[in-house]
XYZ file of C-alpha atoms in Angstrom:
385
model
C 0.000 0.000 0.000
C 1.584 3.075 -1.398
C 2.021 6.001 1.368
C -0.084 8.980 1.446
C 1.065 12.891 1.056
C -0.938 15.903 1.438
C 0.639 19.032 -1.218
C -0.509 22.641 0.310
C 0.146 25.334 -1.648
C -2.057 27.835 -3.621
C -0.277 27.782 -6.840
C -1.502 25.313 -9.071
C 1.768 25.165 -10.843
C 3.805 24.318 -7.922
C 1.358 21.530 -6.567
C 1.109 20.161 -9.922
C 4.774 19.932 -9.901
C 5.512 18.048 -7.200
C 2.644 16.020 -7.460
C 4.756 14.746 -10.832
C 7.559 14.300 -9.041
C 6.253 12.380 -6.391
C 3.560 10.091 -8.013
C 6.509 9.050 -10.400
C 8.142 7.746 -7.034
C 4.335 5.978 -6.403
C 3.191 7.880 -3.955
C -0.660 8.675 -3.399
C -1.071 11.880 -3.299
C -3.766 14.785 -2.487
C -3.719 18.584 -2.846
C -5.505 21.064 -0.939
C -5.498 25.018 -2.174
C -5.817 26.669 0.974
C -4.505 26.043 4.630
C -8.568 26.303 5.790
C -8.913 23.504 2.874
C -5.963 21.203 4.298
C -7.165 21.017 7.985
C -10.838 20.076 6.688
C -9.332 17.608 4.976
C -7.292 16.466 8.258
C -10.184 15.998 10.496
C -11.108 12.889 8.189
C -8.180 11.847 6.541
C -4.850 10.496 7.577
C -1.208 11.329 5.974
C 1.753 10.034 5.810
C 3.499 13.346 5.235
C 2.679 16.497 4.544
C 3.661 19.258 2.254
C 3.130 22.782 3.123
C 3.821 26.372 1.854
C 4.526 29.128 3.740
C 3.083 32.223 2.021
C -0.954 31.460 1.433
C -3.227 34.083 1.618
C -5.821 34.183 4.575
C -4.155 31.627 6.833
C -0.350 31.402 5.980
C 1.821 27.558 6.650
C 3.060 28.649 9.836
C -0.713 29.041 11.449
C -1.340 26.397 9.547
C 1.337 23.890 11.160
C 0.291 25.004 14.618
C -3.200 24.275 14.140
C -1.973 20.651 12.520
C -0.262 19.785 15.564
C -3.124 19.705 17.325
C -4.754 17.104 14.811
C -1.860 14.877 13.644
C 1.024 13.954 14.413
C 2.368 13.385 11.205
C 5.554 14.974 9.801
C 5.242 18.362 8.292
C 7.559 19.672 5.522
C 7.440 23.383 5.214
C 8.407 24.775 1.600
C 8.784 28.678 0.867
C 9.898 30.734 -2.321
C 10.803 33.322 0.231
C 12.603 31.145 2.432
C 14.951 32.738 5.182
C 17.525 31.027 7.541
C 14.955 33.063 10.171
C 11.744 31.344 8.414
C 13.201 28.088 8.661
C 14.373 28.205 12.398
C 10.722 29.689 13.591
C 8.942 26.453 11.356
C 11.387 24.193 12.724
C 10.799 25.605 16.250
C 7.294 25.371 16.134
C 7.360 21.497 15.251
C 7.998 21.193 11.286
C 9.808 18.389 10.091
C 12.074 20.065 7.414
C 11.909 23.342 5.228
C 12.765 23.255 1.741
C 12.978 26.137 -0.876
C 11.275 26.467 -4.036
C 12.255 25.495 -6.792
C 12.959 22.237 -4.246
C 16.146 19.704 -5.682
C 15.009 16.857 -6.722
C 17.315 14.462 -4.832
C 16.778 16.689 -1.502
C 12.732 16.649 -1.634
C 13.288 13.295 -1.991
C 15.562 12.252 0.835
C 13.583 14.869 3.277
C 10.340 12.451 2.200
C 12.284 8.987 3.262
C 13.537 10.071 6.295
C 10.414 11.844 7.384
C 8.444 8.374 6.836
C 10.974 6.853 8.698
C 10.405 9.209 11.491
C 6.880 8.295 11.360
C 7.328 4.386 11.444
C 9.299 5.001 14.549
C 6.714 7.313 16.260
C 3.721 4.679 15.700
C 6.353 1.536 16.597
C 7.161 3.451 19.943
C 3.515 3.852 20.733
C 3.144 0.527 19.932
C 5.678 -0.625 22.504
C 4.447 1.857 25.068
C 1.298 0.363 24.973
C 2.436 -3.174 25.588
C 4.473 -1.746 28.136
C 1.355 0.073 29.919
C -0.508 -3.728 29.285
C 2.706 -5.708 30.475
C 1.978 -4.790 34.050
C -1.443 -5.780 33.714
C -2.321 -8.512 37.152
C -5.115 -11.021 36.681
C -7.113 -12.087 39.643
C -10.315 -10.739 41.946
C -9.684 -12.900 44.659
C -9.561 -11.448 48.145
C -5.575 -12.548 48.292
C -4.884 -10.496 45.212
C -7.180 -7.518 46.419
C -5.458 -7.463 49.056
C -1.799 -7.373 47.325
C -3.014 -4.807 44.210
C -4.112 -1.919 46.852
C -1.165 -2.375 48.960
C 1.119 -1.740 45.994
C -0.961 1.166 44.582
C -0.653 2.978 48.028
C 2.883 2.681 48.050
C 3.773 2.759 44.428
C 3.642 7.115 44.213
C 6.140 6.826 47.322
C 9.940 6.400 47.531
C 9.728 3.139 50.213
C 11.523 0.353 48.643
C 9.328 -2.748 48.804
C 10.520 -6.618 49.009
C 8.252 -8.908 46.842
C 8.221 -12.424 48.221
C 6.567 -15.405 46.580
C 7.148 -18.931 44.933
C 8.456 -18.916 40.956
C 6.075 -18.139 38.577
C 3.854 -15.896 41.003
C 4.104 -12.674 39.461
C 7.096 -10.682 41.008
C 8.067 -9.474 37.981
C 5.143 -7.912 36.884
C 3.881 -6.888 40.464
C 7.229 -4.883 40.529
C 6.376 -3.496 36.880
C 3.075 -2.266 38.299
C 4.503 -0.345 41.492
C 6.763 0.970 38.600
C 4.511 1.874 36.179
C 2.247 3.532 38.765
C 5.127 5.442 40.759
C 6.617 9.263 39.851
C 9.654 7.557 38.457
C 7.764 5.823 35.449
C 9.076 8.036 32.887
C 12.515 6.856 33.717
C 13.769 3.321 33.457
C 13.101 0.322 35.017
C 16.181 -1.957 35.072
C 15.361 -5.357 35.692
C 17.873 -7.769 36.710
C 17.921 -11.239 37.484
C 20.582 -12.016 40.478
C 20.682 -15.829 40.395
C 20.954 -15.402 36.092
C 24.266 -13.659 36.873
C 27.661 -15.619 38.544
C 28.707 -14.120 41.815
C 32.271 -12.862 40.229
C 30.484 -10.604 37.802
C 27.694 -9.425 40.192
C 29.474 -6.620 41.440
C 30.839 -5.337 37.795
C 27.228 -5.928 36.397
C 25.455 -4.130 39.073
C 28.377 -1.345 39.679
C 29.778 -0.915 36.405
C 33.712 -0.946 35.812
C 36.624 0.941 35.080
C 38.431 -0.360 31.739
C 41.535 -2.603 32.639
C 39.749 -3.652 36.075
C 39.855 -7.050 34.958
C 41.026 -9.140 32.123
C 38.567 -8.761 29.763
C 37.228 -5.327 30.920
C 38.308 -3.903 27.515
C 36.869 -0.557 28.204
C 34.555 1.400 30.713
C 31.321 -0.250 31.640
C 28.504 1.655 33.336
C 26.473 -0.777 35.722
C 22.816 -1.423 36.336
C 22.408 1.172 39.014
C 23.765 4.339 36.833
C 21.268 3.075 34.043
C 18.614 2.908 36.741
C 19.108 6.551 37.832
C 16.280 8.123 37.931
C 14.180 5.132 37.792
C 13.866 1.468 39.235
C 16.111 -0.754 40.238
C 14.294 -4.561 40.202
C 16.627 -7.245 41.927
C 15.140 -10.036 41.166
C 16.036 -13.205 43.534
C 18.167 -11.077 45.798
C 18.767 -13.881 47.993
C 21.103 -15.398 45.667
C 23.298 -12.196 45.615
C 26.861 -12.939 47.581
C 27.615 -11.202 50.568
C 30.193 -8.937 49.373
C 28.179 -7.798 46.813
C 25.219 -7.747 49.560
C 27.673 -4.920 51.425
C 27.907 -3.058 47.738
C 24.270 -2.559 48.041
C 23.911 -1.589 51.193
C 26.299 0.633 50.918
C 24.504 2.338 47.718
C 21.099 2.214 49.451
C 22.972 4.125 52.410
C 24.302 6.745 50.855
C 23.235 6.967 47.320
C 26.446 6.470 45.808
C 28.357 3.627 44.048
C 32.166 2.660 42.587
C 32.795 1.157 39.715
C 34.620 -2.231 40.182
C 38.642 -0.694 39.493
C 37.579 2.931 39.999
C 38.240 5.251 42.930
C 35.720 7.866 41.881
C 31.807 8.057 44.096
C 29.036 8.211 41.737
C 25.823 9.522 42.926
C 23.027 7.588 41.569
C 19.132 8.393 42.655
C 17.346 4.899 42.186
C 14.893 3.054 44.339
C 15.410 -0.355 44.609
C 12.493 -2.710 44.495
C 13.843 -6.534 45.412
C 11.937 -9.749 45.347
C 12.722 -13.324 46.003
C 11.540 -16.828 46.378
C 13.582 -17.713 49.715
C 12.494 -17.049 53.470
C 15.560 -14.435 53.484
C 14.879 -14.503 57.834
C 16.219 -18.248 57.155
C 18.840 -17.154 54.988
C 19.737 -14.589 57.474
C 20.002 -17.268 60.474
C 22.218 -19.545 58.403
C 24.726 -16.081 57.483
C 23.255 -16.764 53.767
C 21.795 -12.940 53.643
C 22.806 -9.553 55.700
C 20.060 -8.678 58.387
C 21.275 -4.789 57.716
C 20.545 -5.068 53.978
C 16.810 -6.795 54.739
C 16.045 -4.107 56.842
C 16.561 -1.697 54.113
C 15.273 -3.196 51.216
C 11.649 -4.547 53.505
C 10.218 -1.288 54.268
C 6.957 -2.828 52.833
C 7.300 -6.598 52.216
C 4.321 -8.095 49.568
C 3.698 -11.499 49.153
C 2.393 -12.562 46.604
C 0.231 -16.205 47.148
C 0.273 -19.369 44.598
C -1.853 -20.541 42.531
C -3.447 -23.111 44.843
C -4.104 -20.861 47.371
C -5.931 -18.287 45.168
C -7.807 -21.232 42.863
C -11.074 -18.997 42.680
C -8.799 -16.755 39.971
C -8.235 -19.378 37.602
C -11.110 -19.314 35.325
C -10.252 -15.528 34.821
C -6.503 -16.645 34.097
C -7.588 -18.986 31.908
C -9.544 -16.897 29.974
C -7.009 -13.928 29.707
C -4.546 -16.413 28.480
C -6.598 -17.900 25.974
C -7.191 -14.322 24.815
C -3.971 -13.164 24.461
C -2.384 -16.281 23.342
C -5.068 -16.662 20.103
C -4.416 -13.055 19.226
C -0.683 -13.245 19.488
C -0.770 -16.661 16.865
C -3.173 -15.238 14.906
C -5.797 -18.296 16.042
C -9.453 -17.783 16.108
C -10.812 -17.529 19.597
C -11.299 -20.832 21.537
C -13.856 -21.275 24.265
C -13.593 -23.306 27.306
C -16.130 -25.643 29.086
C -16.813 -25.371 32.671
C -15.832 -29.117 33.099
C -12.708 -27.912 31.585
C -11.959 -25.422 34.203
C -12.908 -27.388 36.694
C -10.787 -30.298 35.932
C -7.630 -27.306 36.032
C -8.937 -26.160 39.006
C -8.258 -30.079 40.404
C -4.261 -29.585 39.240
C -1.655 -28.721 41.614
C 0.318 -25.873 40.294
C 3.718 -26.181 41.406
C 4.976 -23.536 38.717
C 1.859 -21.109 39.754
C 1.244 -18.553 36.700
C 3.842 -20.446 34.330
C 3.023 -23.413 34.579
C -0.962 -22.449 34.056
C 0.258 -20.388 30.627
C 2.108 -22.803 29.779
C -0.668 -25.342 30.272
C -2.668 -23.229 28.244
C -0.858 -22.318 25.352
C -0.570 -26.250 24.955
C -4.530 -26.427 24.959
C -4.615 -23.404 22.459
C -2.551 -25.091 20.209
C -3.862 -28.574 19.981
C -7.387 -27.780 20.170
C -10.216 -26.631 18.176
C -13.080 -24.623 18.537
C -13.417 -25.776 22.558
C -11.198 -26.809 25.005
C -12.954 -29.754 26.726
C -11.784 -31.558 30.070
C -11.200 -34.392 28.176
C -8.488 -32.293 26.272
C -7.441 -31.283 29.543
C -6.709 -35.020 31.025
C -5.412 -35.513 27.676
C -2.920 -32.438 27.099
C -2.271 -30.829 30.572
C 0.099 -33.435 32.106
C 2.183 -33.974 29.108
């Protein structure tokens, strides 16, 4: 499908011209006399880019490029026989794309065209990811466990207080630390998420701190570490309990006073993150055994969430169920299954040892082998395998 362009300019000459020019290049194209003309056409019609002059009578581009930014957010190109470096700047300034003088080069118009539909893919993909980003930290469940959980972390989320998430695998840290994220003053910064046990204890301390080139063998040059990325945002350590003790001290000494050095380096770095830590171990256990600094949990535990399993929250697995089935059809393009109530119930009889993986997993198993309905025969069938 061929991109669209909008051509604004009163001279029939000029439109004609580069209406030539960029059909040849297969382009759909539309023209529009008058400024008043173009943002009619605008409050029904979508473009991929738009051409604009400068000097129309009644409402000239530059009005006319305010009042578009309010519509569209599509890329404007400004063109102007009368073009002045101080032209330019004030269209650039007040959000056009690119300016181009009349007569406009061929190879330029052309170039400003590409890159301004490349600027455009971009803009849509990003609001594309942002909105699976805004979905990502989306938490299934009604159950009074769960209701209990969600309003906890929405009271604290718009606070500083670093929270410990505790819970089995496959509970939902992750995305219950996404939420408080999401929902907090910080959520236009990043959230750095980083699995502890993923990483081996002799890198911990470079990963998380960062390091000075030569520090080690094959530090071949400076490395900044997940806490300077986080700045300004979230800091997510994942299974903290698996963390080594010197690295444990690191920490604590960040969360203390705010400041880190790379592994090698002499220098303090300020860094301004909160730290939001989860894990699957009972870190009072892990604290007995000299497994887990008592100093460091009392930092990171100014409000502890735990998050139950599955088996203890069984009413909210026919809404799982469904919510997986929904998302897991759309993302493989599969029509819609249903699910019979025999079905659920015979999940409902599972134990879930993985808790929410295990179920999706389950799931996307039953999606993919049956048809139309998932039955509880299918279940007894699929689910164990």
């Amino acid at each position: 499908m061929s991109q669209k362009i909008l051509i604004i300019d009163d001279e029939r000459a000029v439109r004609t011209s580069l209406r030539d020019i960029l059909e040849y290049e297969n382009y759909n194209i539309e023209e529009a006399e008058t400024a008043t003309e173009a943002l009619e056409i605008l409050k029904n019609k979508t473009f991929d880019v738009i051409f604009c002059d400068i000097k129309m009578p009644k409402m000239d581009g530059i009005e006319f490029l305010e009042r578009a930014k309010t519509l569209t957010d599509t890329p404007i190109i400004m063109i102007s026989g009368h073009g002045t470096i101080d032209t330019a700047v004030d269209a650039l300034k007040k959000g056009a794309y690119d300016f181009i003088e009349k007569p406009p080069d061929l190879n330029r118009l052309l170039v400003s065209v590409r890159h301004a539909l490349e600027k455009k893919n971009l803009v849509a993909e990003t609001k594309i990811l942002k909105t699976k980003i805004q979905k990502s930290d989306e938490i299934i469940g009604s159950s009074p466990e769960m209701k209990t959980i969600l309003e906890m972390a929405d009271k604290v989320a718009p606070t500083e207080a670093r929270v410990l998430i505790c819970g089995e695998n496959g509970t939902g840290k992750e995305l219950l630390a996404r939420r408080i994220h999401n929902h907090s003053l910080r959520a236009n910064h990043p959230l750095i998420e980083v699995n502890c046990a993923a990483i081996p204890s002799e890198l911990i301390e470079s990963e998380l701190f960062g390091h000075e080139k030569g520090s080690f063998t094959s530090a071949i040059k400076q490395r900044k570490g997940f806490f300077e990325q986080a700045d300004g945002g979230t800091l997510f350590l994942d299974e903290i309990g698996d963390m080594s003790l010197s690295a444990q001290a690191k920490v604590l000494r960040a969360l203390q006073e705010n400041k880190i050095t790379r592994v090698g380096g002499e220098k303090d770095i300020s860094v301004n993150v909160r730290v939001i830590a989860a894990t699957n171990k009972d870190l009072t256990a892990e604290i007995a055994a000299g497994k887990f600094r008592e100093d460091l949990f009392h930092r990171i535990s100014v409000i502890i969430l735990k998050l139950p399993n599955l088996n203890s929250r069984i009413s909210d697995l026919p809404e799982l169920v469904n919510h997986f089935i929904n998302e897991i059809c759309k993302n493989q393009g599969k029509p819609k299954l249903s699910i019979s109530e025999k079905a659920l119930q015979e999940l409902s009889k599972r134990t879930w040892t993985g808790n929410i993986r295990e179920l999706r997993n389950v799931v996307e198993r039953l999606v993919i082998l049956c048809d139309k309905t998932i039955s509880d025969a299918d279940v007894k069938r699929y689910a164990g395998l």
